[in-house]
XYZ file of C-alpha atoms in Angstrom:
440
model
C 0.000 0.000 0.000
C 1.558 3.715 -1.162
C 1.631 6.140 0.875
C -0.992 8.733 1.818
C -0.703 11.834 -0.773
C -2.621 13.461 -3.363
C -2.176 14.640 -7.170
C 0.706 16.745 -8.129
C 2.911 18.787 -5.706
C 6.651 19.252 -6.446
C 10.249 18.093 -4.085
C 12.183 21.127 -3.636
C 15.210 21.090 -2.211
C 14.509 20.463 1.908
C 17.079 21.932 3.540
C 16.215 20.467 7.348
C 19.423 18.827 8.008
C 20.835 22.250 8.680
C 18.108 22.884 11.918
C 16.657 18.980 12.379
C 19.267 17.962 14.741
C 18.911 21.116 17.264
C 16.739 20.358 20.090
C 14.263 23.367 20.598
C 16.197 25.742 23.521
C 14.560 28.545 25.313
C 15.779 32.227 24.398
C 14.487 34.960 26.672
C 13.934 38.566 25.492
C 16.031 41.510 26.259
C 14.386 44.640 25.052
C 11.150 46.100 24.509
C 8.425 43.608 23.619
C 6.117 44.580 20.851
C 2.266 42.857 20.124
C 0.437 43.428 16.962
C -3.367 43.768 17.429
C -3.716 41.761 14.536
C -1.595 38.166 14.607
C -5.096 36.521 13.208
C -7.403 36.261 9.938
C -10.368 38.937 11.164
C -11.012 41.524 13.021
C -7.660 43.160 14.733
C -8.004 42.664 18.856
C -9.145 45.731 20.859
C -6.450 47.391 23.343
C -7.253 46.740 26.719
C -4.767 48.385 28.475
C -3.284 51.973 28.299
C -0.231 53.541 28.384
C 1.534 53.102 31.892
C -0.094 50.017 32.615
C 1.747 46.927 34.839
C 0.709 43.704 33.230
C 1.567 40.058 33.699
C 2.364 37.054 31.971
C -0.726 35.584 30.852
C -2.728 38.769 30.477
C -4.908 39.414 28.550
C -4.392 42.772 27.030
C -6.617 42.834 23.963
C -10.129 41.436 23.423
C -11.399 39.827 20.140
C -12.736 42.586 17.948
C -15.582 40.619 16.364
C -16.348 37.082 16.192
C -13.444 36.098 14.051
C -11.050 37.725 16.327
C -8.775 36.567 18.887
C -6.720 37.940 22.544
C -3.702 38.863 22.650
C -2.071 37.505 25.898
C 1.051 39.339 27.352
C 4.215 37.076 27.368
C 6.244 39.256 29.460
C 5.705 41.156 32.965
C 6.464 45.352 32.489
C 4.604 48.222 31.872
C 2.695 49.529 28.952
C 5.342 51.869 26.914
C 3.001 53.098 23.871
C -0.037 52.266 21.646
C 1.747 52.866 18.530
C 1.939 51.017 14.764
C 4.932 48.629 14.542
C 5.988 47.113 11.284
C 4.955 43.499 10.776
C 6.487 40.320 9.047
C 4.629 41.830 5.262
C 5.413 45.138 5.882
C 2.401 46.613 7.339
C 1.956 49.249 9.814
C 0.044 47.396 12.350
C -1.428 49.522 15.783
C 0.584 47.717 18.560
C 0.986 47.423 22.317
C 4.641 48.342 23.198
C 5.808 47.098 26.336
C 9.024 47.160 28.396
C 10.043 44.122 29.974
C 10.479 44.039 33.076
C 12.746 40.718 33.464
C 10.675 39.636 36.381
C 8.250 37.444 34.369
C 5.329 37.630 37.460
C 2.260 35.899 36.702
C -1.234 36.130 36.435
C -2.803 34.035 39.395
C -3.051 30.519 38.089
C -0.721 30.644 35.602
C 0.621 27.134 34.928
C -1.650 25.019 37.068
C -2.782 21.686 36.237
C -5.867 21.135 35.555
C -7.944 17.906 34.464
C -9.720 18.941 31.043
C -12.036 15.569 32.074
C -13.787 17.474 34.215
C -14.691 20.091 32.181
C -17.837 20.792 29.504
C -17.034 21.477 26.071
C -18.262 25.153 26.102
C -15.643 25.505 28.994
C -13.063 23.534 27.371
C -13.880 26.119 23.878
C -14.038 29.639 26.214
C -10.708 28.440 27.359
C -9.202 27.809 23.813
C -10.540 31.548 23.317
C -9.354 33.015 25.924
C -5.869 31.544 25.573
C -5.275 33.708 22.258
C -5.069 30.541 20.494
C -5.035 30.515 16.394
C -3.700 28.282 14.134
C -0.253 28.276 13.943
C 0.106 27.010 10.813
C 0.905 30.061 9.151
C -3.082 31.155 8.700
C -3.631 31.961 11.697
C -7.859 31.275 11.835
C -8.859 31.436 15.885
C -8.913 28.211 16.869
C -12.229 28.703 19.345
C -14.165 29.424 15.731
C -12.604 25.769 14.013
C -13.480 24.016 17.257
C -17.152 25.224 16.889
C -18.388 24.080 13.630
C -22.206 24.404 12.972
C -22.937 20.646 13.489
C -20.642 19.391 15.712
C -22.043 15.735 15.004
C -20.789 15.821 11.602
C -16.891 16.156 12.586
C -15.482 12.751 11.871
C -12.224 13.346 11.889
C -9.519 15.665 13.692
C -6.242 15.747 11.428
C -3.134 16.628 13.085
C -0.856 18.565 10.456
C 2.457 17.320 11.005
C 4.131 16.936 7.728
C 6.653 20.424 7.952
C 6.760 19.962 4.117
C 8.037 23.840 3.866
C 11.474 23.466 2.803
C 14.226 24.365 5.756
C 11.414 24.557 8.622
C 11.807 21.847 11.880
C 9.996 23.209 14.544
C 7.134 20.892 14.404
C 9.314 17.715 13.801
C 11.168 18.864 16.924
C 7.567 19.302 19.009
C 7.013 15.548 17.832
C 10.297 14.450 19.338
C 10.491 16.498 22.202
C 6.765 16.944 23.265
C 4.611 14.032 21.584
C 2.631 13.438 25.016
C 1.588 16.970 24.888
C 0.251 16.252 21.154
C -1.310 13.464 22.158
C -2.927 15.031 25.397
C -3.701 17.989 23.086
C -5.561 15.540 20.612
C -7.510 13.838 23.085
C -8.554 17.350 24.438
C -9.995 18.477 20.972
C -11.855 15.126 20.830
C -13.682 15.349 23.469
C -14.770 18.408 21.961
C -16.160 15.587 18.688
C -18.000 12.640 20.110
C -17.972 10.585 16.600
C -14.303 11.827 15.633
C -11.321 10.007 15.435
C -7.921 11.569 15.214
C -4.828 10.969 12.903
C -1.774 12.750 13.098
C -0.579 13.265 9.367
C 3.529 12.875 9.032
C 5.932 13.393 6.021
C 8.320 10.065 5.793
C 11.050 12.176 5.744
C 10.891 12.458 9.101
C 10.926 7.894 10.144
C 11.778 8.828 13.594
C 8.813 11.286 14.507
C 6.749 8.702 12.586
C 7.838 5.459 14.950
C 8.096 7.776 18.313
C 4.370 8.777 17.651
C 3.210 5.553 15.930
C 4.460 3.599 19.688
C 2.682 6.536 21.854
C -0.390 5.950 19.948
C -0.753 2.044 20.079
C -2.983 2.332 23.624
C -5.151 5.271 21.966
C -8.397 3.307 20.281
C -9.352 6.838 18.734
C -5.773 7.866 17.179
C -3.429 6.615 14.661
C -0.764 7.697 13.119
C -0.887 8.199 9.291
C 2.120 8.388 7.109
C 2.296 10.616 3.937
C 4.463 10.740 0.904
C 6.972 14.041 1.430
C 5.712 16.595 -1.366
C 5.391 20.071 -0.804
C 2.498 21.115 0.043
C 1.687 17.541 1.673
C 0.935 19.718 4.748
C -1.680 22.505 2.513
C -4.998 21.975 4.620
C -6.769 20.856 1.297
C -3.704 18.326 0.462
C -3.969 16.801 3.827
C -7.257 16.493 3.978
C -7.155 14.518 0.346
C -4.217 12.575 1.314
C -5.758 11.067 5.332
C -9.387 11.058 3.895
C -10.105 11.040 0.342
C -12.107 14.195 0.175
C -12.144 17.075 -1.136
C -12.669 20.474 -0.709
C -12.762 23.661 -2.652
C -12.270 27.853 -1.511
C -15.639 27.845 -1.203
C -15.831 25.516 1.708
C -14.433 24.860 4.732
C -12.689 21.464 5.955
C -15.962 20.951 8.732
C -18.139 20.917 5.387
C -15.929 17.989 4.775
C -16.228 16.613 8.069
C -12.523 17.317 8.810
C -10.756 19.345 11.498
C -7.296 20.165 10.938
C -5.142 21.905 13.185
C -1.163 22.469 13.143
C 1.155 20.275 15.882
C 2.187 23.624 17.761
C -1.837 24.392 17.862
C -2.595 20.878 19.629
C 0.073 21.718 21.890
C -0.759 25.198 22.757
C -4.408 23.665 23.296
C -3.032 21.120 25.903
C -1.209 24.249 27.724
C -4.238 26.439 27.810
C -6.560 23.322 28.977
C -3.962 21.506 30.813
C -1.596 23.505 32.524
C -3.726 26.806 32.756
C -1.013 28.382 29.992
C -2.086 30.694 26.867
C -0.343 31.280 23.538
C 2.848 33.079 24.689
C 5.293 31.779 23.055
C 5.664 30.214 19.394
C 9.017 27.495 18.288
C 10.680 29.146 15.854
C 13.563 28.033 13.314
C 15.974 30.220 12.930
C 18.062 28.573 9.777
C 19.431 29.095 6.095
C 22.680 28.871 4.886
C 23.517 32.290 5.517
C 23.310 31.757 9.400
C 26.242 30.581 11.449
C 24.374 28.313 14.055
C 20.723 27.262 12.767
C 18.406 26.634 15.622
C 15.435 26.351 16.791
C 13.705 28.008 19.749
C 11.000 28.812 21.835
C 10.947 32.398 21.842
C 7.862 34.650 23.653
C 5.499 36.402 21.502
C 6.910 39.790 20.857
C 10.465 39.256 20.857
C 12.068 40.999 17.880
C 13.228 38.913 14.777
C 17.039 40.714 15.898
C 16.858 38.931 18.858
C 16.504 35.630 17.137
C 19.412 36.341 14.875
C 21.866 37.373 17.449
C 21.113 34.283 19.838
C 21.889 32.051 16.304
C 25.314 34.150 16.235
C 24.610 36.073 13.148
C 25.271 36.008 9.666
C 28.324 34.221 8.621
C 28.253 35.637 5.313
C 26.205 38.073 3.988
C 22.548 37.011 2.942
C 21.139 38.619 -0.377
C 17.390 37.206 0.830
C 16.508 37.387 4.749
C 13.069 35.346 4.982
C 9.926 35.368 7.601
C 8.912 31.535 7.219
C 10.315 29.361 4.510
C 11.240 30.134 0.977
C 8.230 28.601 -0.586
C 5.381 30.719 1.139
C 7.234 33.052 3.438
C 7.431 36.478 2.822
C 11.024 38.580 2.265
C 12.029 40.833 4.599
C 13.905 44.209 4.244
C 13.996 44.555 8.037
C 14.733 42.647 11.236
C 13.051 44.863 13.864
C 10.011 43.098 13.893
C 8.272 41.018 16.390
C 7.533 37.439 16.287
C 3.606 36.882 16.289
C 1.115 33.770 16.672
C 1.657 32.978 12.861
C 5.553 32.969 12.887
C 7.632 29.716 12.002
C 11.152 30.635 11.009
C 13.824 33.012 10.034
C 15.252 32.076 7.025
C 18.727 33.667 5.501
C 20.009 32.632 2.214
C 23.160 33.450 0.551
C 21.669 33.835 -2.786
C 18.535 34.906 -4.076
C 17.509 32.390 -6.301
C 14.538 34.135 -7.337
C 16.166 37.577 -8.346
C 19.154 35.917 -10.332
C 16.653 35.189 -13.534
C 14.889 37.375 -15.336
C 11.169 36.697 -16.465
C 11.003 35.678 -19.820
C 7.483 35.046 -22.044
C 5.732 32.135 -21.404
C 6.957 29.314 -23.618
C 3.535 26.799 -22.707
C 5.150 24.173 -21.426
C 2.434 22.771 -18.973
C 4.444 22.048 -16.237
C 2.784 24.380 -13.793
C -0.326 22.780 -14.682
C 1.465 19.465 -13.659
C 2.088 20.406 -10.610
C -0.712 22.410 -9.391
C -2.322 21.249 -6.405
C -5.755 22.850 -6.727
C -5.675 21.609 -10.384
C -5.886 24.656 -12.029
C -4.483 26.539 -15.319
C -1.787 28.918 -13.956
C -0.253 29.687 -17.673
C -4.223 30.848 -18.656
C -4.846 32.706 -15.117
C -1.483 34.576 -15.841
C -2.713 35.878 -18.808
C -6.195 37.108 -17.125
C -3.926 38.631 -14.416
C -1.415 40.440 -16.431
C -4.611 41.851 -18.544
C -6.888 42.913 -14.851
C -9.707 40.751 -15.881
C -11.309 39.871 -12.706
C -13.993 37.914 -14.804
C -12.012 35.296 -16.828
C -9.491 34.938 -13.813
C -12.671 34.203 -11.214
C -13.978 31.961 -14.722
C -10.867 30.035 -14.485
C -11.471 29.176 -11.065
C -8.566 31.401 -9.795
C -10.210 31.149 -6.506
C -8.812 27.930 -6.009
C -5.302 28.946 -5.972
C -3.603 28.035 -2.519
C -0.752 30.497 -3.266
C 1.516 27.520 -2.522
C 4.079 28.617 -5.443
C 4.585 25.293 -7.304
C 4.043 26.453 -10.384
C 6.611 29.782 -9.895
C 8.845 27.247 -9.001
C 8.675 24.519 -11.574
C 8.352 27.676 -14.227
C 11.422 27.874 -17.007
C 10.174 31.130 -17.903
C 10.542 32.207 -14.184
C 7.508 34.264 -14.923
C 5.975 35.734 -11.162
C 3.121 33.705 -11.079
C 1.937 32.832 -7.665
C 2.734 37.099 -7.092
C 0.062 38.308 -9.833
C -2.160 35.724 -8.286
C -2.080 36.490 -4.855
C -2.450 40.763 -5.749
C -5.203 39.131 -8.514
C -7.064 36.831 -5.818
C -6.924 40.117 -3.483
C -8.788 42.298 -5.948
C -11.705 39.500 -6.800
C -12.093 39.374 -2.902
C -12.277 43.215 -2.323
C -14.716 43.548 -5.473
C -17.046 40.815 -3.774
C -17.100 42.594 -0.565
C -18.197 46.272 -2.856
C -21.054 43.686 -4.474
């Protein structure tokens, strides 16, 4: 029997070996600590402190701003510098909370206490998941209380753990799954009680055999989890592809994975659950790989929420040569940076340096209609076709060619001899369809 995948996908070059060996270390923050309002898809969070404030690890300092919205939980102990925009990860001007940390790291009361999530409801087992700050930590970032409430709750058959990493360079999950599989596990069972027909299987690339047999032996005792072993492809771990590859469905934009009967939810998000439920802990901190050939020490840590990007750098010990691309995430779906003052949010993953800039070294040239983006598109679309409707602003015969459906994963941009800048005129094309819906 194969293993679990789905229909096209390409194998970059991976680039883990650099980060896969470096067990996840804790770096504390030195300076000022900085938290976007908005580190989730929706509304940005509303302030709820002022400037002068004392707050606490594991306060909350802003409230959802609508009901896909999410808290923002302090990380640090200090007092509230400034409510001021701070440049994000894509360049944005985002209104912020600025404050100065105090080193003391004093807690709210109950911070860190066990608790037994078996004797809780599931409405207090969801507030708690809310209040928490908890999104998905993926890279979307959708609040987590929203996935874990699905219309019919009856219909959820299935909880899918996202563990295949398939971004090139990344390791911070496949270090969670060495380091911390109980807490997955716990985290799982959590998020089923939530489902009372739903199993769960934790999705794994087989590049990674070890995470694969540590889980498959923790699971063994677990009658409503199994472990599920996929084919490494980028992007095995796309919420669409993994949903194809564990269960056979499929699911368009239109949709979401509930209407599929699916859950899915990122390793570091089953684990933050199991904190918040658990251990009475909210989203404070995110694991972040810090990696790329342009870095002298590649590592991976868990860092609080806020910390600047600089931080990261200097812990890793710098550049050892020069880097002509600097990288928020991976290089397949990260986003470049021009700047390292920036804080690390909810929807982090990695700092990526590269020598070279592989994409600035070739021109674009015409399209020569070769087909192999279409060969490799996951969402089974016509990216040569949808080029041409983007390069010409026609909304109607990109939406007609089901441009929607793009998952701005890159494959074709990178399979593409022209090096033509497809999955960038898709993404600014798929934002103009979406504001011209909202107008209608």
């Amino acid at each position: 029997m194969g293993l679990a995948t789905f229909k096209g996908g390409i194998h970059p070059y991976e680039g883990k070996e650099l980060s896969m060996s470096k067990p996840v270390s804790v770096l504390q923050p030195k300076g000022e600590m900085v938290f976007p309002l908005s580190q989730h898809i929706g509304a940005p969070a509303k302030p709820l402190v002022a400037k002068g404030d004392h707050v606490l690890v594991g306060q909350k300092i802003g409230e959802p701003g609508g009901f896909i919205s999410a808290c923002i939980i302090s990380s640090v102990s200090g007092t509230v510098k400034s409510l001021e925009p701070r440049m994000v990860a894509n360049g944005a001007m985002v209104p912020s909370i600025i404050v100065e940390n105090d080193g003391m790291y004093e807690t709210v009361e109950g911070f860190g206490e066990d608790r037994d999530p078996k004797t809780l409801s599931k409405e207090e087992i969801r507030n708690i998941v809310k209040e928490a700050g908890i999104v998905g930590l993926g890279g979307a970032g959708f609040p987590t209380h929203v996935k874990l409430t699905p219309k019919d709750e009856s219909a959820i058959d299935t909880i899918i753990v996202n563990g295949a990493e398939c971004e090139p360079y990344l390791t911070s999950d496949y270090r969670m799954m060495l380091e911390e599989p109980l807490s997955i596990i716990k985290g799982l069972n959590v998020i089923l009680q939530l489902f009372d027909n739903a199993k769960g299987v934790i999705g794994i690339e087989n590049n990674k055999p070890d995470a694969i047999k540590k889980m498959t032996e923790l699971v063994k005792d677990e009658p409503r989890i199994t472990v599920c072993p996929l084919l490494t492809k980028y992007p095995q771990g796309g919420e669409r592809s993994l949903i194809y590859a564990v269960t056979g469905r499929k699911i368009n934009s239109s949709m979401l994975p509930a209407d599929a009967g699916c859950i899915v939810d990122n390793v570091d998000t089953v684990i933050s659950i199991y904190n918040a439920v658990c251990k009475t802990t909210p989203l404070i901190r995110r694991i972040i790989t810090v990696t790329g050939d342009a870095i002298a020490n590649p590592q991976n840590y868990s860092v609080r929420t806020g910390t600047s990007y600089k931080e990261l750098l200097e812990a890793s010990g710098g550049f050892k040569t020069e880097p002509e691309k600097i990288i928020s995430g991976g290089p397949m779906m990260g986003q470049a940076l021009f700047n390292l003052e920036i804080p690390v949010t909810k929807t982090s993953s990695a700092l990526t340096a590269m020598t070279k800039d592989e994409v600035a070294i070739h021109a674009p040239s015409a399209c020569i209609r070769c087909g192999r983006c279409v060969s490799v598109c996951p969402s089974h679309v016509v990216p040569q076709m949808m080029m041409d409707a983007a390069e010409r602003s026609d909304i109607e015969r990109f939406t007609a060619l089901n441009g929607m459906e793009c998952c701005e994963c890159g494959c074709c941009t990178y399979v593409c001899p022209a090096k033509r800048p497809l999955t960038q005129a898709f993404k600014e094309m798929r934002k103009v369809v979406a504001a011209s819906r909202k107008k209608a």
